[in-house]
PDB file of C-alpha atoms in Angstrom:
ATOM      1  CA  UNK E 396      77.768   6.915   3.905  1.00  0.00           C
ATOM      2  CA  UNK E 397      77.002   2.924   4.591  1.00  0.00           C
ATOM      3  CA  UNK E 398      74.997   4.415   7.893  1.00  0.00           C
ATOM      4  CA  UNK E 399      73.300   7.096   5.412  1.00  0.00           C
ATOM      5  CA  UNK E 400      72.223   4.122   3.607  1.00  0.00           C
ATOM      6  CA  UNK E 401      71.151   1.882   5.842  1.00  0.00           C
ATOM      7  CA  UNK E 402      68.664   4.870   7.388  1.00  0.00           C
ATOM      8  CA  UNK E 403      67.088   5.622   4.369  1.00  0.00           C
ATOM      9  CA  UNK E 404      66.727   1.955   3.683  1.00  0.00           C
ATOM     10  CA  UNK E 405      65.357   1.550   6.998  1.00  0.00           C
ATOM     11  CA  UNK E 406      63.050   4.341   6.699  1.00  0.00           C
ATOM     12  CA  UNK E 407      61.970   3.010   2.870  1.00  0.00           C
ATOM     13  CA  UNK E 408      61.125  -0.271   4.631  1.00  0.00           C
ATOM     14  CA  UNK E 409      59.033   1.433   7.131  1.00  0.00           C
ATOM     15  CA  UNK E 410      57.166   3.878   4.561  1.00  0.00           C
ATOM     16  CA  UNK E 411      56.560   0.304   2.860  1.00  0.00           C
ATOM     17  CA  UNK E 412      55.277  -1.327   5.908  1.00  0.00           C
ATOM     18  CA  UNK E 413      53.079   1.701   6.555  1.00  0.00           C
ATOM     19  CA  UNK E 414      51.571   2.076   3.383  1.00  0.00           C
ATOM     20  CA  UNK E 415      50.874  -1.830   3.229  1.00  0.00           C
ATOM     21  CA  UNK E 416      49.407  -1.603   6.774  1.00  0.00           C
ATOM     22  CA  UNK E 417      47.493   1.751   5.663  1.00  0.00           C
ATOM     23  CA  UNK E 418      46.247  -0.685   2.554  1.00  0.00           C
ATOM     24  CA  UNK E 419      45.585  -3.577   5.078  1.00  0.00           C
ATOM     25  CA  UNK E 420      43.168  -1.483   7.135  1.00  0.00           C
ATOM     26  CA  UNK E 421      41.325   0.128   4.254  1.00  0.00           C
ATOM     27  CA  UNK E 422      40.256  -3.144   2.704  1.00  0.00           C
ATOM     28  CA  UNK E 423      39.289  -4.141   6.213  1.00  0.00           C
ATOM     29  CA  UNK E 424      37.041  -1.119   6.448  1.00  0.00           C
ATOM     30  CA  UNK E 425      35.931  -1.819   3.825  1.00  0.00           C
ATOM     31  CA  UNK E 426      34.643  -4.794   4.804  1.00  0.00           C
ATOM     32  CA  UNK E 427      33.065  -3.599   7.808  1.00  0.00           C
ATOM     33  CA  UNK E 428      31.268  -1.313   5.688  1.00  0.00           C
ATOM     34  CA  UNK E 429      29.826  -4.318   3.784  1.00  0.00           C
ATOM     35  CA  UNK E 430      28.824  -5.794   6.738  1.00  0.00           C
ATOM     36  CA  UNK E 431      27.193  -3.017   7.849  1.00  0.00           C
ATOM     37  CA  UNK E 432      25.303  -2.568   5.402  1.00  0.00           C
ATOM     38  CA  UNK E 433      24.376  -6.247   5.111  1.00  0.00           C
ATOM     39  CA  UNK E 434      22.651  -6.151   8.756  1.00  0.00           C
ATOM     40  CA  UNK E 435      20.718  -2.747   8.339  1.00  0.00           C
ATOM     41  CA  UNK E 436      19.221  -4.258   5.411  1.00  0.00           C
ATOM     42  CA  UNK E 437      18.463  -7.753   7.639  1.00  0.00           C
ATOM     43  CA  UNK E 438      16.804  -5.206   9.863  1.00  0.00           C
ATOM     44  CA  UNK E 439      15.002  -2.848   7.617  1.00  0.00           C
ATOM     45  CA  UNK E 440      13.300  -6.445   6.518  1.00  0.00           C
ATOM     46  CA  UNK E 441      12.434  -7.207  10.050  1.00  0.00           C
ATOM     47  CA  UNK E 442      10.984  -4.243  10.630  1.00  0.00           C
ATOM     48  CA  UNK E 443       8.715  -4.496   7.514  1.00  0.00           C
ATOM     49  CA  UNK E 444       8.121  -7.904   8.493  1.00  0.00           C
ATOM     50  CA  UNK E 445       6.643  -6.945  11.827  1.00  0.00           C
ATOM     51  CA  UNK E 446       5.225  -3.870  10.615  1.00  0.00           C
ATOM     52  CA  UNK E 447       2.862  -6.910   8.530  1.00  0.00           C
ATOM     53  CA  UNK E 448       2.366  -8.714  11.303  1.00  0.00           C
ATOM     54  CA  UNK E 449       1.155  -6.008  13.383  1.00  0.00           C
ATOM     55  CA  UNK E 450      -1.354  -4.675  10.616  1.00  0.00           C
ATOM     56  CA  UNK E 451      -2.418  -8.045   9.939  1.00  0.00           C
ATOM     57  CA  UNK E 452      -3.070  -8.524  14.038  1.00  0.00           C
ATOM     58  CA  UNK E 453      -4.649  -4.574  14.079  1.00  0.00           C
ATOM     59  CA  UNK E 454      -7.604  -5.568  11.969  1.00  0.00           C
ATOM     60  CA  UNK E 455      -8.395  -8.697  13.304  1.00  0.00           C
ATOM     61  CA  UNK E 456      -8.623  -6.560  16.580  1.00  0.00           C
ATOM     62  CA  UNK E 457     -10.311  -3.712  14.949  1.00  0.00           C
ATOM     63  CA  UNK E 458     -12.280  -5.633  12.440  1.00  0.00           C
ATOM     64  CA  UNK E 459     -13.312  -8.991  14.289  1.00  0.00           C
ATOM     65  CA  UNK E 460     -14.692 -11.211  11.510  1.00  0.00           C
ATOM     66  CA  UNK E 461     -18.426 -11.594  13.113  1.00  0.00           C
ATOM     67  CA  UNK E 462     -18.513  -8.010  12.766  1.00  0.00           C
ATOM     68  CA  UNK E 463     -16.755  -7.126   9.606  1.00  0.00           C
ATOM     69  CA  UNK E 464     -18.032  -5.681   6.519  1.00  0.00           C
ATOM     70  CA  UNK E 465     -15.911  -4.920   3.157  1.00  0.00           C
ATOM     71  CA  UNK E 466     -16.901  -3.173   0.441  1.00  0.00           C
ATOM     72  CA  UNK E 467     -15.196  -3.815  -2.860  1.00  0.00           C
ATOM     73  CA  UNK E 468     -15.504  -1.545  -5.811  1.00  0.00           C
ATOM     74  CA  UNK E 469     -14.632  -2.475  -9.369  1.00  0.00           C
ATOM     75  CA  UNK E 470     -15.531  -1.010 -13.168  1.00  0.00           C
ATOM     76  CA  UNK E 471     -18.376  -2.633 -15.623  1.00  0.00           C
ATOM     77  CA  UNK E 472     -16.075  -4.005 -18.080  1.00  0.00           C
ATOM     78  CA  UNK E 473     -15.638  -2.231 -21.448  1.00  0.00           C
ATOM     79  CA  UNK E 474     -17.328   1.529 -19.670  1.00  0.00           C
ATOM     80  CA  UNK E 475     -15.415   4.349 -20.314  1.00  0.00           C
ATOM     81  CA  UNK E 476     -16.749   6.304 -17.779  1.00  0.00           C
ATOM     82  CA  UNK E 477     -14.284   8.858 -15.852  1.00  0.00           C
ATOM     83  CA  UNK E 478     -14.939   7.980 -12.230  1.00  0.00           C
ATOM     84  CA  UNK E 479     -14.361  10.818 -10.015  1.00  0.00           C
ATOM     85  CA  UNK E 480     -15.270  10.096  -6.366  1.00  0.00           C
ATOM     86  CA  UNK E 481     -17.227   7.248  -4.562  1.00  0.00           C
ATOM     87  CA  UNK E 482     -18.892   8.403  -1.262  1.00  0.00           C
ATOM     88  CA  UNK E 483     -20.572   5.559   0.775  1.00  0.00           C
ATOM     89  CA  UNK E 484     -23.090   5.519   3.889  1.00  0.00           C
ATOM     90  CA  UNK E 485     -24.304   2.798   5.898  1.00  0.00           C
ATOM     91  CA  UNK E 486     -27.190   3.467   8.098  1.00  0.00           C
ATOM     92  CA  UNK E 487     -26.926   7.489   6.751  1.00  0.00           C
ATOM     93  CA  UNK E 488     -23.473   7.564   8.710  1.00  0.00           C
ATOM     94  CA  UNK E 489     -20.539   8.299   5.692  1.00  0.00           C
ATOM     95  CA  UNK E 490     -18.186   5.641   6.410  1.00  0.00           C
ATOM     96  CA  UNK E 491     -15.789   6.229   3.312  1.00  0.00           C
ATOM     97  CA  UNK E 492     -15.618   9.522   0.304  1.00  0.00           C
ATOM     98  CA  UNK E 493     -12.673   8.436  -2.287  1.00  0.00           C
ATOM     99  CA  UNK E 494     -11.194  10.359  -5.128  1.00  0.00           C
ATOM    100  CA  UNK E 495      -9.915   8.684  -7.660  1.00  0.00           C
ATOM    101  CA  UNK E 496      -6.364  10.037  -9.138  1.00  0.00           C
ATOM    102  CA  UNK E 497      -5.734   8.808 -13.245  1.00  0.00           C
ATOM    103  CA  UNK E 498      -3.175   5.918 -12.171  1.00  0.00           C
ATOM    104  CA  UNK E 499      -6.072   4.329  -9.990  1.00  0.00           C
ATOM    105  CA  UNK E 500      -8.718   4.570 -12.858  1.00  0.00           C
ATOM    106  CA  UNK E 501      -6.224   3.220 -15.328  1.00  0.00           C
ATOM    107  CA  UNK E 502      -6.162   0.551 -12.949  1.00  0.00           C
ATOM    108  CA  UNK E 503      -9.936  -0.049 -12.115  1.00  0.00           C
ATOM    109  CA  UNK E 504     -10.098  -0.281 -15.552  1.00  0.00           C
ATOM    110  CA  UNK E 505      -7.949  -2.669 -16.317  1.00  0.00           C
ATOM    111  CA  UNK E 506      -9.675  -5.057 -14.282  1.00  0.00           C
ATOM    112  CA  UNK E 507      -8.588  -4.037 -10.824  1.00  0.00           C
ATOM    113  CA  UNK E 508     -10.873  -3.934  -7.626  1.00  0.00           C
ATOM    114  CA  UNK E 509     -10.142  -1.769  -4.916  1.00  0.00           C
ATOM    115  CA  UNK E 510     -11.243  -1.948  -0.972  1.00  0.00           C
ATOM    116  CA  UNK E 511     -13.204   0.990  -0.279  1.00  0.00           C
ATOM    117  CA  UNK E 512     -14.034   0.597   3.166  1.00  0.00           C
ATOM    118  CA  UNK E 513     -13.689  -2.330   5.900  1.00  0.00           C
ATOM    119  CA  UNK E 514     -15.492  -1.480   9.456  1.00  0.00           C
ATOM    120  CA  UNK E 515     -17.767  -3.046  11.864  1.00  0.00           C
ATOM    121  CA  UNK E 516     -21.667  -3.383  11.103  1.00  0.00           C
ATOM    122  CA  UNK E 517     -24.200  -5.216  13.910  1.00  0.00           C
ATOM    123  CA  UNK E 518     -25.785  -8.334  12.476  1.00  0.00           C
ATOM    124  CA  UNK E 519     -28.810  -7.260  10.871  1.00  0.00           C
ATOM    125  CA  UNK E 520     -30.605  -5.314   8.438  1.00  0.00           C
ATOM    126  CA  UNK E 521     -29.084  -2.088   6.790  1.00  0.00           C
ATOM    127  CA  UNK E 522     -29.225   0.421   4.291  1.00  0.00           C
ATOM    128  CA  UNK E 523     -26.116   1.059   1.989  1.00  0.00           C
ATOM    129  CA  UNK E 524     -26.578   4.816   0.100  1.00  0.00           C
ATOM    130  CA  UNK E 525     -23.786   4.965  -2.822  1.00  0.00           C
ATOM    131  CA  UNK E 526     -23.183   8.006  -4.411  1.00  0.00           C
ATOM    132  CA  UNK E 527     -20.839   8.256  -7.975  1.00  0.00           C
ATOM    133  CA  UNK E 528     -19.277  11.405  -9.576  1.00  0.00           C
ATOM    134  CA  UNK E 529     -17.633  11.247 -12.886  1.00  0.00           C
ATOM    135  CA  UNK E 530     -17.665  12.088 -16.264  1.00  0.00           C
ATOM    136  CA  UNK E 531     -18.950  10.097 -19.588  1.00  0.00           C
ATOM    137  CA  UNK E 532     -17.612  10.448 -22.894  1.00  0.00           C
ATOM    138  CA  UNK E 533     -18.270  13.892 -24.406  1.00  0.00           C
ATOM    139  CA  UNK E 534     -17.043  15.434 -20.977  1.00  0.00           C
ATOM    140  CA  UNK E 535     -20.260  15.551 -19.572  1.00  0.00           C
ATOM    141  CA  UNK E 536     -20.778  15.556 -15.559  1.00  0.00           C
ATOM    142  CA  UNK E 537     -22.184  12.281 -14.193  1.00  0.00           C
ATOM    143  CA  UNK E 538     -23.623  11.803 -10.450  1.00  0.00           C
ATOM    144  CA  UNK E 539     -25.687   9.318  -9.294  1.00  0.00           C
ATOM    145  CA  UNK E 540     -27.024   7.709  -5.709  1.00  0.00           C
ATOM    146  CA  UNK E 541     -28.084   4.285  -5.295  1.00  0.00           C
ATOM    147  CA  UNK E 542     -29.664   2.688  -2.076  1.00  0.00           C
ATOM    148  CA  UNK E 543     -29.347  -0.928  -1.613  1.00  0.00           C
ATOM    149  CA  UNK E 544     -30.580  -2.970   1.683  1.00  0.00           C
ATOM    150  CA  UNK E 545     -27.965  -6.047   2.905  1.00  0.00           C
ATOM    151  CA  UNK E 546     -28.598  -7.943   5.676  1.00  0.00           C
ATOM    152  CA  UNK E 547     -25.562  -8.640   7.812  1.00  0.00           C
ATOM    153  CA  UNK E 548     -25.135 -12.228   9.218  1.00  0.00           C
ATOM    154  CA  UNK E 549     -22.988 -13.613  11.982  1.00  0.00           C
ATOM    155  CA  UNK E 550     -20.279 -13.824   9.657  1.00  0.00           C
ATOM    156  CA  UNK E 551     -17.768 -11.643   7.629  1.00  0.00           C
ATOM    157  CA  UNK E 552     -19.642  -9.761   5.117  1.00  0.00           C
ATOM    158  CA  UNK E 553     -18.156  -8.951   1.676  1.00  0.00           C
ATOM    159  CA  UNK E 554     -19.815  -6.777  -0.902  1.00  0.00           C
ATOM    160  CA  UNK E 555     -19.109  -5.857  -4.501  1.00  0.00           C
ATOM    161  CA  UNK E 556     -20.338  -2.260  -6.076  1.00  0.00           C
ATOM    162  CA  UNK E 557     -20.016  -2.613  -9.771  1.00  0.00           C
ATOM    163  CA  UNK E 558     -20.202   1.023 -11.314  1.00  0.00           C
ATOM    164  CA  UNK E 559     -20.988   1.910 -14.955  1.00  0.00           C
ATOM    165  CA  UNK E 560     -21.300   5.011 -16.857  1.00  0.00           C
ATOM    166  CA  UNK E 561     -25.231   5.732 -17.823  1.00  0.00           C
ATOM    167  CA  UNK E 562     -24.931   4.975 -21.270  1.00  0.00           C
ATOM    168  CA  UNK E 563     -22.917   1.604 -20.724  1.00  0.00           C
ATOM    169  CA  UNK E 564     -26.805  -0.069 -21.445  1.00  0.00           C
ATOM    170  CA  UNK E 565     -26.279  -1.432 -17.597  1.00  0.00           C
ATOM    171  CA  UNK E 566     -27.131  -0.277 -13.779  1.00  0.00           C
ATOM    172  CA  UNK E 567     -24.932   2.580 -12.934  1.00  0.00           C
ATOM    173  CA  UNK E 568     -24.346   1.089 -10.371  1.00  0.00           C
ATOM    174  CA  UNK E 569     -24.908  -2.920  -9.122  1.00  0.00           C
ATOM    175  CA  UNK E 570     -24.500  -4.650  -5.393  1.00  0.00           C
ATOM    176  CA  UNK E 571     -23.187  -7.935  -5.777  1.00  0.00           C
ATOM    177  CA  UNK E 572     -22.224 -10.289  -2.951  1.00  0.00           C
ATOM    178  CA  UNK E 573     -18.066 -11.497  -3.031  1.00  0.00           C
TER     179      UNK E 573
END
């Protein structure tokens, strides 16, 4: 009987040990896990970090600034035209057709300015067509083309359409310099 007992406390003991062991390792893996997860995050941020970097260095390549030309495009303040789509042209070559989902309007509204188009113009004179689709209040379709000339310097070159609904009492559509 005393050698019964002393086996099943021996075993008890081990079944202990085990299970404190089997605890032991599952916090530790737990750990690990932690850790794991702590470094693919450190490296997801890398990796959006270069990913910057990268763009940032792309357009400088791309876009060098004696070459560059932006165009910006923002809402007359208080119109309540529905803009639809932007199409622009320099030189009768499109170079950027947008269309414009509710979120962005909301936006444009609200003051925003968007970046319609960045690319590479010669220095010199050019000819900028701008075409506008959209709706003013009552439903009613809207569409109107503008040609403006800009001369394009040695320098970046930055330019601003404002656009306006026809009964908004101003240019549908105005080229300002940023």
């Amino acid at each position: 009987m005393a050698r019964r007992n002393r086996i099943t406390n021996t075993l008890v003991a081990f079944l202990l040990c085990l299970g404190s062991a089997y605890g032991w390792a599952e916090q530790n893996d737990q750990e690990q896990m932690r850790s794991l997860d702590e470094q693919v995050q450190a490296i997801k941020s890398d990796v959006l970090g270069i990913s910057q970097e990268l763009s940032r260095l792309e357009e400088k390549l791309l876009y060098p600034s004696g070459t560059q030309v932006a165009v910006f495009v923002t809402l007359a303040k208080g119109d309540s035209m529905r803009l639809d789509a932007v199409r622009l042209q320099i030189d009768g070559q499109l170079v950027a057709h947008y269309i414009y989902s509710a979120k962005e309007l909301e936006a444009l509204r609200k003051g925003g300015v968007q970046r319609i188009f960045v690319g590479n113009v010669a220095t010199g004179d050019h000819q900028l067509e701008v075409l506008v689709d959209g709706k003013i209040e009552g439903g009613v379709d809207f569409s109107r083309t503008e040609h403006f000339a800009f001369r394009k310097e040695v320098k970046p070159k930055l330019v601003g359409l404002t656009l306006a609904g026809p009964d908004s009492g101003s240019a549908p559509i105005a080229l300002g310099e940023w």
